[in-house]
Amino acid sequence: MKDFRTLKILDLFSGLFERSGIDYPIMRKILAVKLTMDGRRTPTIFNQQAKKKNKPEENGFIKSLGMYALLSVMLIPLVVFGKYYMYQMSIFFGVIMFLVMTSMISDFSNVLLDIRDKGILGTKPIGKKTITAAKTIHIAIYLFFLTAAIATAPLIAGTIRHGIVFLLLTLAGLILINLFIVVLTSIIYYFILRFFDGEKLKDIINYVQIGLSISIAVGYQVVVRAFNFVDMNITFTPSWWQFFVPPIWFAAPYELILGQQSSLYLIAFSLLAVAIPLLSIIIYSRMMPSFESNLQKLANQSGESKRKERKWKNWLAGVICRSKEERLFFRFADNMMRNEREFRLKVYPALGMALVFPFIFMFNEIQMNSYANLVSSKWYLAIYFCSVMIPNAVAMLRYSGKYKGAWIYQTAPISELASLYSAALKVFIVNLFFPIFFILSVIFVGMFGFKMIPDLLVVLIASILYTVVCSLFLKGTLPFSESFEDAAQSGGLKIFLALLLVGGFIGLHFVATLIPFGVIIYLFLLLVVTVFAWRKAYKTIWNF
């Protein structure tokens, strides 16, 4: 087994571990196995890249550190230019929190949620203290390398620019923020496991991609709007809601010490930066026994919820599918989309963007005018921006991690494969598009009133027609018949051109609102065109 340099450094402190009652040689062997397994896992940051075949085994984690180090170069100007510490360091720590927590959830959840220790190590004559120490050191090693890769370049540049005090504050801030992230992630998992089964947690780990995408689109809006830009100067205006924005906590000590500014808000933020991580550690230590016992749920398969879901999905397939074959393909496509983790990682982030895009545009309008002006205008057409997810999702339907099984399409007694494509699109609309559209519709009705319900129906039918158009424009092979390795070569230009078509639908809808009963007439015409397009389109996609 490979002798890691990290373990050689850890050997220098072996005496300290032994005096603490930990069997250091056993702990070292456990860590060696864990680090070896980490190196064999492909991090999510490489999911968009084609995998190279017939190459010697590489350490995926070490490669990912190089990518994070490259990203960190973009943070250097943030800490070097100017001395607007609250603004600069809030953005800096916001990026650090986002990258570390993203990696913790998407790539390293198995460290926090590792149940193999009990199944394998728990049956051996190894002390519980040694197993716990190995798990803790494993998390610490991972976070050290990850944070170092992200923060080293800006930390060196900031120290040269601002001095040794900047270095000490940043090191302390990084340690505290990592404690906060680990505990926050663990507490989230604890409550999920407390009330749900292991299958639900596995789903949530993937669904969190939506939340991370939303945080990209919304996070910078929240942090940046805590500051005012006046005459090329950045001023910070304290407010109560900033107590719920952790990056501002960790930026406050810089303004307090380096900026030599003092206020009750800055002192309170600085105290929170120290107190919350330490308090969360205490809470986590109290919850640890219950957390460990709940982890056993990950080994359990929950069939009851799946049976209930299968029952209503079968009913839905009977309603929206025209033939027995299409109903069969509907269930098949539904299972494929739910079980393809890589499909979710590539498509779900677009769901998050679709959920917030309409509000970003409207928020800018509110800032320039007013909310009253917004709700009295035709800004409800911004809901069309939820359709930005459609081209990418439709393009991704052709890919699968189990693409080699596509030979079944030719050997099975199927009269027409066109039903497979139409069924896959219906699953996409039911599972992915409609939930996002429904959430937005409820919010928009609350903002603009019930008078816009006909407009919402127009948007829904237009989006279904847009899905048909995208499927023809981005025409590819049969669903789930190509490898994800080929996804990197898929036409980005075609997807971009397909996105421009959304503007055409917005324009037609706007014109319809200017004509008496125009929306109702437009809705009827759209419905006729969509039904016709759906019935005829997939008969000519391929020559069967």
Coordinates of C-alpha atoms in Angstrom, one line a residue:
M1 CA 0.0 0.0 0.0
K2 CA 1.2 3.5 -0.9
D3 CA 2.9 5.4 2.0
F4 CA 1.4 8.9 1.8
R5 CA 3.5 11.9 2.7
T6 CA 0.6 13.1 4.9
L7 CA 1.0 10.0 7.0
K8 CA 4.8 10.6 7.3
I9 CA 4.1 14.0 8.7
L10 CA 1.5 12.6 11.0
D11 CA 4.1 10.1 12.3
L12 CA 5.8 13.1 14.0
F13 CA 2.8 13.3 16.3
S14 CA 2.4 9.6 17.0
G15 CA 3.4 10.0 20.6
L16 CA 0.7 12.5 21.2
F17 CA -1.9 10.1 19.8
E18 CA -0.6 7.2 21.9
R19 CA -0.8 9.3 25.1
S20 CA -4.4 10.1 24.2
G21 CA -5.3 6.4 24.3
I22 CA -5.3 5.9 20.5
D23 CA -3.7 2.9 18.8
Y24 CA -1.6 4.9 16.4
P25 CA -0.3 2.0 14.1
I26 CA -3.9 0.8 13.6
M27 CA -5.2 4.4 13.0
R28 CA -2.4 4.9 10.4
K29 CA -3.4 1.8 8.5
I30 CA -7.1 2.8 8.5
L31 CA -6.1 6.3 7.2
A32 CA -3.9 4.7 4.5
V33 CA -6.9 2.7 3.2
K34 CA -9.2 5.7 3.3
L35 CA -6.7 8.0 1.4
T36 CA -6.2 5.2 -1.2
M37 CA -9.9 5.0 -1.8
D38 CA -10.1 8.8 -2.1
G39 CA -7.6 8.8 -4.8
R40 CA -9.6 6.3 -6.9
R41 CA -12.8 8.5 -6.8
T42 CA -13.4 10.9 -9.6
P43 CA -14.4 14.3 -8.2
T44 CA -17.5 16.1 -9.4
I45 CA -15.3 18.9 -10.8
F46 CA -14.2 16.6 -13.6
N47 CA -17.7 15.3 -14.4
Q48 CA -17.9 17.6 -17.4
Q49 CA -14.7 16.3 -18.9
A50 CA -14.3 13.3 -21.1
K51 CA -12.7 10.3 -19.4
K52 CA -9.5 9.1 -20.9
K53 CA -9.2 5.4 -21.5
N54 CA -6.3 3.1 -21.2
K55 CA -4.4 5.4 -18.9
P56 CA -2.6 4.5 -15.7
E57 CA -4.5 5.1 -12.5
E58 CA -4.3 8.7 -11.3
N59 CA -5.2 10.3 -8.0
G60 CA -8.5 12.1 -8.8
F61 CA -8.4 14.1 -5.6
I62 CA -4.9 15.4 -6.2
K63 CA -6.0 16.4 -9.8
S64 CA -9.0 18.2 -8.4
L65 CA -6.7 20.3 -6.1
G66 CA -4.9 21.6 -9.2
M67 CA -8.3 22.8 -10.6
Y68 CA -9.2 24.5 -7.3
A69 CA -5.7 26.1 -7.2
L70 CA -6.3 27.5 -10.7
L71 CA -9.7 28.9 -9.5
S72 CA -7.9 30.5 -6.6
V73 CA -5.8 32.7 -8.8
M74 CA -9.0 34.7 -9.7
L75 CA -9.3 35.5 -5.9
I76 CA -6.0 37.4 -5.9
P77 CA -7.3 40.7 -7.2
L78 CA -10.1 40.5 -4.7
V79 CA -7.7 40.7 -1.7
V80 CA -5.0 42.9 -3.2
F81 CA -6.8 45.9 -4.8
G82 CA -8.0 48.5 -2.3
K83 CA -8.7 48.3 1.4
Y84 CA -12.5 47.8 1.4
Y85 CA -12.1 44.9 3.8
M86 CA -15.7 44.2 4.5
Y87 CA -16.6 44.0 0.9
Q88 CA -13.4 42.2 -0.3
M89 CA -13.3 39.6 2.5
S90 CA -17.0 39.0 2.4
I91 CA -16.8 38.0 -1.2
F92 CA -13.6 36.0 -0.5
F93 CA -15.0 34.0 2.3
G94 CA -18.3 33.6 0.4
V95 CA -16.4 31.9 -2.4
I96 CA -14.4 29.8 0.0
M97 CA -17.6 28.6 1.7
F98 CA -19.2 27.8 -1.6
L99 CA -16.3 25.8 -3.0
V100 CA -15.6 23.9 0.2
M101 CA -19.2 23.1 1.0
T102 CA -19.9 22.1 -2.7
S103 CA -17.0 19.6 -2.5
M104 CA -18.0 18.4 0.9
I105 CA -21.6 17.6 -0.3
S106 CA -21.0 16.4 -3.8
D107 CA -17.6 14.6 -3.5
F108 CA -16.9 13.8 0.1
S109 CA -20.2 13.0 1.7
N110 CA -19.0 9.4 2.1
V111 CA -16.5 10.6 4.7
L112 CA -19.1 12.1 6.9
L113 CA -21.6 9.3 6.1
D114 CA -19.2 6.3 6.2
I115 CA -20.9 3.3 7.7
R116 CA -18.2 0.8 6.7
D117 CA -16.4 1.5 9.9
K118 CA -19.1 -0.2 11.9
G119 CA -19.5 -3.1 9.5
I120 CA -15.8 -3.8 9.0
L121 CA -13.8 -2.2 11.8
G122 CA -16.5 -2.6 14.4
T123 CA -16.2 -6.3 14.2
K124 CA -12.4 -6.2 14.8
P125 CA -10.6 -5.7 18.2
I126 CA -10.1 -2.0 17.5
G127 CA -11.1 0.7 20.1
K128 CA -13.9 3.1 19.3
K129 CA -11.6 5.9 20.1
T130 CA -9.1 4.8 17.4
I131 CA -11.9 4.5 14.8
T132 CA -13.3 8.0 15.7
A133 CA -9.8 9.5 15.6
A134 CA -9.2 8.0 12.1
K135 CA -12.4 9.5 10.8
T136 CA -11.7 12.9 12.3
I137 CA -8.1 13.0 11.0
H138 CA -9.4 11.9 7.6
I139 CA -11.8 14.8 7.4
A140 CA -9.1 17.2 8.7
I141 CA -6.6 16.0 6.0
Y142 CA -9.2 16.5 3.2
L143 CA -10.2 19.9 4.4
F144 CA -6.6 21.0 4.8
F145 CA -5.6 20.2 1.3
L146 CA -8.9 21.5 -0.2
T147 CA -8.7 24.8 1.6
A148 CA -5.0 25.2 1.0
A149 CA -5.5 24.7 -2.7
I150 CA -8.3 27.4 -2.8
A151 CA -6.7 29.9 -0.4
T152 CA -2.9 29.7 -0.7
A153 CA -2.5 32.0 -3.7
P154 CA -4.7 34.9 -2.4
L155 CA -3.4 34.3 1.1
I156 CA 0.2 34.9 0.0
A157 CA -0.8 37.9 -2.2
G158 CA -2.9 39.4 0.7
T159 CA 0.0 39.0 3.2
I160 CA 2.4 40.8 0.9
R161 CA -0.2 43.6 0.4
H162 CA -1.6 44.0 3.9
G163 CA 1.0 42.4 6.3
I164 CA 1.3 39.7 8.8
V165 CA -1.9 40.6 10.7
F166 CA -3.8 39.7 7.5
L167 CA -2.1 36.3 7.4
L168 CA -3.1 35.5 11.0
L169 CA -6.7 36.7 10.6
T170 CA -7.1 34.7 7.5
L171 CA -5.6 31.5 8.9
A172 CA -7.9 31.8 12.0
G173 CA -10.9 32.6 9.7
L174 CA -10.2 29.6 7.5
I175 CA -10.0 27.2 10.5
L176 CA -13.2 28.5 12.0
I177 CA -15.0 28.5 8.6
N178 CA -14.0 24.9 8.0
L179 CA -15.3 23.9 11.5
F180 CA -18.5 25.7 10.7
I181 CA -18.9 24.0 7.3
V182 CA -18.2 20.4 8.6
V183 CA -20.6 20.8 11.5
L184 CA -23.3 22.5 9.4
T185 CA -23.1 19.8 6.8
S186 CA -23.3 17.1 9.5
I187 CA -26.2 18.7 11.3
I188 CA -28.1 18.9 7.9
Y189 CA -27.4 15.2 7.4
Y190 CA -28.4 14.5 11.0
F191 CA -31.9 16.0 10.7
I192 CA -32.4 14.4 7.3
L193 CA -31.5 11.0 8.8
R194 CA -33.5 11.7 11.9
F195 CA -36.8 12.1 10.0
F196 CA -36.2 10.3 6.7
D197 CA -34.7 7.0 5.4
G198 CA -31.3 6.4 3.7
E199 CA -32.8 6.4 0.2
K200 CA -34.2 9.9 0.8
L201 CA -30.8 11.1 2.0
K202 CA -29.1 9.7 -1.2
D203 CA -31.7 11.7 -3.2
I204 CA -31.1 14.9 -1.3
I205 CA -27.3 14.7 -1.8
N206 CA -28.1 14.9 -5.5
Y207 CA -30.9 17.5 -5.2
V208 CA -28.5 19.8 -3.3
Q209 CA -27.0 20.6 -6.7
I210 CA -30.1 22.7 -7.3
G211 CA -29.4 24.6 -4.1
L212 CA -25.8 25.1 -5.0
S213 CA -26.7 26.5 -8.4
I214 CA -29.2 28.9 -6.8
S215 CA -26.5 30.0 -4.4
I216 CA -24.3 31.0 -7.4
A217 CA -27.1 33.1 -8.9
V218 CA -28.4 34.6 -5.7
G219 CA -25.4 34.5 -3.3
Y220 CA -23.5 37.3 -5.0
Q221 CA -26.7 39.4 -5.2
V222 CA -27.1 39.2 -1.4
V223 CA -23.5 39.9 -0.5
V224 CA -23.0 42.7 -3.1
R225 CA -26.2 44.4 -2.0
A226 CA -24.9 44.7 1.5
F227 CA -22.7 47.5 0.1
N228 CA -23.3 50.8 -1.6
F229 CA -21.2 52.2 -4.4
V230 CA -21.0 56.0 -4.1
D231 CA -18.5 58.1 -6.1
M232 CA -16.3 55.0 -6.8
N233 CA -16.1 54.3 -3.1
I234 CA -17.6 51.2 -1.4
T235 CA -19.5 51.8 1.8
F236 CA -20.9 49.3 4.2
T237 CA -24.4 49.9 5.7
P238 CA -25.1 47.5 8.7
S239 CA -28.5 45.9 8.8
W240 CA -30.2 43.1 10.9
W241 CA -30.4 40.7 8.0
Q242 CA -26.6 40.6 7.7
F243 CA -26.5 38.5 10.9
F244 CA -27.7 35.6 8.7
V245 CA -24.9 36.0 6.2
P246 CA -21.8 34.1 7.5
P247 CA -19.2 35.6 5.1
I248 CA -19.9 39.0 6.6
W249 CA -19.1 37.6 10.1
F250 CA -15.7 36.5 9.0
A251 CA -14.9 39.7 7.2
A252 CA -15.7 42.0 10.2
P253 CA -12.4 41.4 12.1
Y254 CA -10.5 42.8 9.1
E255 CA -12.5 46.0 9.2
L256 CA -12.2 46.1 13.0
I257 CA -8.4 45.6 13.2
L258 CA -6.9 46.4 9.8
G259 CA -9.4 49.1 8.8
Q260 CA -9.4 50.5 12.4
Q261 CA -13.1 51.0 12.3
S262 CA -15.3 50.3 15.3
S263 CA -19.0 49.8 15.7
L264 CA -21.3 47.6 17.6
Y265 CA -22.2 45.8 14.4
L266 CA -18.6 45.0 13.6
I267 CA -17.9 43.7 17.1
A268 CA -21.1 41.6 17.0
F269 CA -20.2 40.1 13.6
S270 CA -16.6 39.3 14.9
L271 CA -18.0 37.6 17.9
L272 CA -20.3 35.5 15.8
A273 CA -17.4 34.4 13.6
V274 CA -15.7 32.9 16.7
A275 CA -18.7 31.9 18.8
I276 CA -20.9 30.1 16.2
P277 CA -18.2 27.6 14.9
L278 CA -17.2 26.8 18.5
L279 CA -20.8 26.5 19.7
S280 CA -21.6 24.3 16.7
I281 CA -18.8 22.0 17.6
I282 CA -20.2 21.6 21.1
I283 CA -23.7 20.9 19.7
Y284 CA -22.2 18.4 17.2
S285 CA -20.4 16.5 19.9
R286 CA -23.6 16.1 21.8
M287 CA -25.4 14.9 18.7
M288 CA -22.7 12.5 17.6
P289 CA -24.0 9.3 19.3
S290 CA -27.4 9.8 17.8
F291 CA -25.9 10.7 14.4
E292 CA -23.8 7.5 14.3
S293 CA -26.8 5.4 15.1
N294 CA -28.9 7.1 12.5
L295 CA -26.2 6.4 9.9
Q296 CA -27.3 2.8 9.9
K297 CA -30.3 3.9 7.9
L298 CA -28.1 4.4 4.9
A299 CA -27.7 0.6 4.7
N300 CA -31.5 0.2 4.6
Q301 CA -33.5 0.2 1.4
S302 CA -36.9 1.9 1.6
G303 CA -39.4 0.2 -0.6
E304 CA -42.6 1.7 0.7
S305 CA -42.1 5.1 -0.8
K306 CA -41.0 3.7 -4.1
R307 CA -44.1 1.5 -4.3
K308 CA -46.3 4.5 -3.6
E309 CA -44.5 6.6 -6.2
R310 CA -44.7 3.8 -8.8
K311 CA -48.4 3.5 -8.3
W312 CA -49.2 7.1 -9.2
K313 CA -46.6 7.2 -12.0
N314 CA -48.3 4.2 -13.6
W315 CA -51.6 6.1 -13.4
L316 CA -50.0 9.2 -14.9
A317 CA -48.4 7.1 -17.7
G318 CA -51.9 5.7 -18.5
V319 CA -53.3 9.3 -18.8
I320 CA -50.6 11.0 -20.9
C321 CA -49.3 8.1 -23.0
R322 CA -51.2 7.0 -26.1
S323 CA -50.0 3.4 -26.5
K324 CA -48.9 0.5 -24.4
E325 CA -45.3 0.8 -25.7
E326 CA -45.2 4.5 -24.8
R327 CA -46.4 3.7 -21.3
L328 CA -43.7 1.1 -21.0
F329 CA -41.0 3.5 -22.3
F330 CA -42.4 6.2 -19.9
R331 CA -41.7 3.9 -16.9
F332 CA -38.3 3.0 -18.4
A333 CA -37.2 6.6 -18.9
D334 CA -38.5 7.6 -15.5
N335 CA -36.3 4.9 -13.9
M336 CA -33.3 5.9 -16.0
M337 CA -33.5 9.6 -15.1
R338 CA -33.9 8.9 -11.4
N339 CA -31.1 6.4 -11.2
E340 CA -28.5 8.2 -13.5
R341 CA -26.5 10.2 -10.9
E342 CA -24.4 11.8 -13.7
F343 CA -27.5 12.9 -15.5
R344 CA -28.7 14.6 -12.4
L345 CA -25.3 16.3 -11.8
K346 CA -25.4 17.7 -15.3
V347 CA -29.1 18.7 -15.5
Y348 CA -30.1 19.6 -12.0
P349 CA -28.0 22.8 -11.7
A350 CA -29.9 24.1 -14.7
L351 CA -33.1 23.6 -12.6
G352 CA -31.8 25.9 -9.9
M353 CA -30.9 28.6 -12.5
A354 CA -34.4 28.3 -14.1
L355 CA -35.9 28.8 -10.6
V356 CA -34.2 32.1 -9.9
F357 CA -33.6 33.7 -13.3
P358 CA -37.1 35.3 -13.6
F359 CA -36.6 36.9 -10.2
I360 CA -33.1 38.2 -10.9
F361 CA -34.5 40.2 -13.9
M362 CA -37.5 41.4 -11.9
F363 CA -35.3 42.4 -8.9
N364 CA -33.3 44.7 -11.1
E365 CA -36.5 46.2 -12.4
I366 CA -37.7 46.8 -8.8
Q367 CA -34.4 48.6 -8.0
M368 CA -34.7 50.9 -11.0
N369 CA -38.4 51.7 -10.5
S370 CA -40.6 50.2 -7.8
Y371 CA -42.5 47.0 -6.9
A372 CA -45.9 48.7 -7.6
N373 CA -44.6 49.6 -11.1
L374 CA -43.5 45.9 -11.6
V375 CA -46.8 44.3 -10.7
S376 CA -48.8 46.7 -12.9
S377 CA -46.6 45.9 -15.9
K378 CA -46.1 42.9 -18.1
W379 CA -43.1 41.7 -16.2
Y380 CA -44.9 38.4 -15.5
L381 CA -43.6 37.3 -18.9
A382 CA -40.2 36.9 -17.1
I383 CA -41.5 33.4 -16.2
Y384 CA -40.5 32.4 -19.7
F385 CA -36.9 32.4 -18.4
C386 CA -37.6 29.1 -16.6
S387 CA -37.4 27.5 -20.1
V388 CA -33.7 28.1 -20.2
M389 CA -33.3 24.6 -18.7
I390 CA -35.0 22.8 -21.6
P391 CA -32.3 22.8 -24.3
N392 CA -29.6 21.4 -22.1
A393 CA -31.9 18.8 -20.5
V394 CA -33.2 17.6 -23.9
A395 CA -29.6 17.4 -25.3
M396 CA -28.6 15.3 -22.3
L397 CA -31.3 12.7 -22.8
R398 CA -29.2 10.8 -25.2
Y399 CA -26.5 10.0 -22.7
S400 CA -26.3 7.3 -20.1
G401 CA -23.7 5.6 -17.9
K402 CA -25.2 2.3 -19.1
Y403 CA -25.3 3.2 -22.8
K404 CA -23.9 -0.2 -23.8
G405 CA -27.3 -1.7 -23.0
A406 CA -28.9 0.3 -25.9
W407 CA -28.6 -2.9 -28.0
I408 CA -31.9 -3.9 -26.4
Y409 CA -33.7 -1.3 -28.6
Q410 CA -33.0 -3.4 -31.7
T411 CA -33.6 -6.9 -30.2
A412 CA -36.8 -6.1 -28.3
P413 CA -40.1 -6.7 -30.1
I414 CA -40.9 -3.0 -30.5
S415 CA -43.0 -1.7 -33.4
E416 CA -41.8 2.0 -33.2
L417 CA -38.9 3.5 -31.4
A418 CA -40.4 7.0 -31.8
S419 CA -42.5 6.2 -28.7
L420 CA -39.2 6.0 -26.7
Y421 CA -38.2 9.5 -27.5
S422 CA -41.7 11.0 -26.9
A423 CA -42.0 9.1 -23.6
A424 CA -38.5 10.4 -22.5
L425 CA -39.6 14.0 -23.2
K426 CA -42.8 13.5 -21.3
V427 CA -40.9 12.2 -18.3
F428 CA -38.6 15.3 -18.5
I429 CA -41.7 17.6 -18.5
V430 CA -43.4 15.7 -15.6
N431 CA -40.4 15.2 -13.4
L432 CA -38.2 18.2 -14.0
F433 CA -39.9 21.1 -15.9
F434 CA -43.4 21.1 -14.4
P435 CA -42.3 21.2 -10.7
I436 CA -40.2 24.3 -11.4
F437 CA -43.0 25.8 -13.4
F438 CA -45.6 25.1 -10.7
I439 CA -43.5 26.7 -8.0
L440 CA -42.9 29.8 -10.1
S441 CA -46.6 30.0 -11.1
V442 CA -47.7 30.0 -7.4
I443 CA -45.3 32.8 -6.7
F444 CA -46.2 34.8 -9.8
V445 CA -50.0 34.5 -9.1
G446 CA -49.2 35.9 -5.6
M447 CA -47.4 38.8 -7.1
F448 CA -49.5 39.6 -10.2
G449 CA -52.9 38.2 -9.2
F450 CA -55.2 35.6 -10.6
K451 CA -55.7 37.6 -13.8
M452 CA -52.5 36.1 -15.2
I453 CA -53.7 32.4 -15.0
P454 CA -54.5 32.4 -18.8
D455 CA -51.0 33.7 -19.4
L456 CA -49.5 30.9 -17.3
L457 CA -51.4 28.3 -19.4
V458 CA -49.9 30.0 -22.5
V459 CA -46.4 29.7 -21.0
L460 CA -46.9 26.1 -20.1
I461 CA -48.2 25.1 -23.6
A462 CA -45.5 27.2 -25.2
S463 CA -42.8 25.5 -23.1
I464 CA -44.1 22.1 -24.2
L465 CA -44.0 23.2 -27.9
Y466 CA -40.5 24.6 -27.2
T467 CA -39.5 21.2 -25.9
V468 CA -40.6 19.6 -29.2
V469 CA -38.7 22.2 -31.2
C470 CA -35.6 21.7 -29.2
S471 CA -35.8 17.9 -29.6
L472 CA -35.9 18.3 -33.3
F473 CA -33.3 21.0 -33.5
L474 CA -30.9 19.1 -31.2
K475 CA -31.7 15.8 -32.9
G476 CA -29.3 13.0 -31.8
T477 CA -29.4 9.3 -31.3
L478 CA -31.9 7.4 -29.2
P479 CA -32.3 8.3 -25.5
F480 CA -29.7 6.8 -23.1
S481 CA -27.7 5.3 -26.0
E482 CA -24.5 7.4 -25.8
S483 CA -21.7 7.6 -23.2
F484 CA -21.4 10.7 -21.0
E485 CA -17.8 10.8 -22.2
D486 CA -19.2 12.1 -25.5
A487 CA -21.2 14.9 -23.8
A488 CA -18.2 17.3 -23.8
Q489 CA -18.3 17.2 -27.6
S490 CA -22.1 18.0 -27.8
G491 CA -22.9 21.2 -29.7
G492 CA -22.9 24.2 -27.4
L493 CA -23.7 26.5 -30.3
K494 CA -26.9 24.7 -31.1
I495 CA -28.0 25.0 -27.4
F496 CA -27.2 28.7 -27.5
L497 CA -29.3 29.2 -30.7
A498 CA -32.1 27.2 -29.1
L499 CA -32.1 29.5 -26.2
L500 CA -32.6 32.5 -28.5
L501 CA -36.0 31.0 -29.5
V502 CA -37.3 31.8 -26.0
G503 CA -37.2 35.5 -27.0
G504 CA -39.5 34.6 -29.9
F505 CA -42.1 33.1 -27.6
I506 CA -41.9 36.1 -25.3
G507 CA -42.4 38.4 -28.3
L508 CA -45.5 36.6 -29.6
H509 CA -47.0 36.4 -26.1
F510 CA -46.4 40.2 -25.6
V511 CA -48.1 41.0 -28.9
A512 CA -51.1 38.7 -27.9
T513 CA -51.6 40.8 -24.7
L514 CA -52.1 43.9 -26.9
I515 CA -55.1 42.4 -28.7
P516 CA -58.5 42.0 -27.1
F517 CA -58.9 38.3 -26.2
G518 CA -55.5 37.9 -27.8
V519 CA -54.2 35.7 -25.0
I520 CA -57.2 33.3 -25.2
I521 CA -56.9 33.1 -29.0
Y522 CA -53.1 32.6 -28.8
L523 CA -53.6 29.8 -26.2
F524 CA -56.0 28.0 -28.5
L525 CA -53.6 28.2 -31.5
L526 CA -50.7 27.1 -29.4
L527 CA -52.6 24.1 -28.1
V528 CA -53.5 23.0 -31.7
V529 CA -50.0 23.5 -33.0
T530 CA -48.4 21.7 -30.0
V531 CA -50.8 18.6 -30.2
F532 CA -50.1 18.4 -34.0
A533 CA -46.3 18.9 -33.5
W534 CA -46.1 16.2 -30.8
R535 CA -48.0 13.6 -32.8
K536 CA -46.1 14.2 -36.0
A537 CA -42.6 15.2 -34.9
Y538 CA -41.3 11.9 -33.6
K539 CA -42.5 9.8 -36.6
T540 CA -39.8 11.5 -38.7
I541 CA -36.9 11.8 -36.3
W542 CA -35.3 8.6 -37.4
N543 CA -35.8 6.3 -40.3
F544 CA -36.9 3.1 -38.6

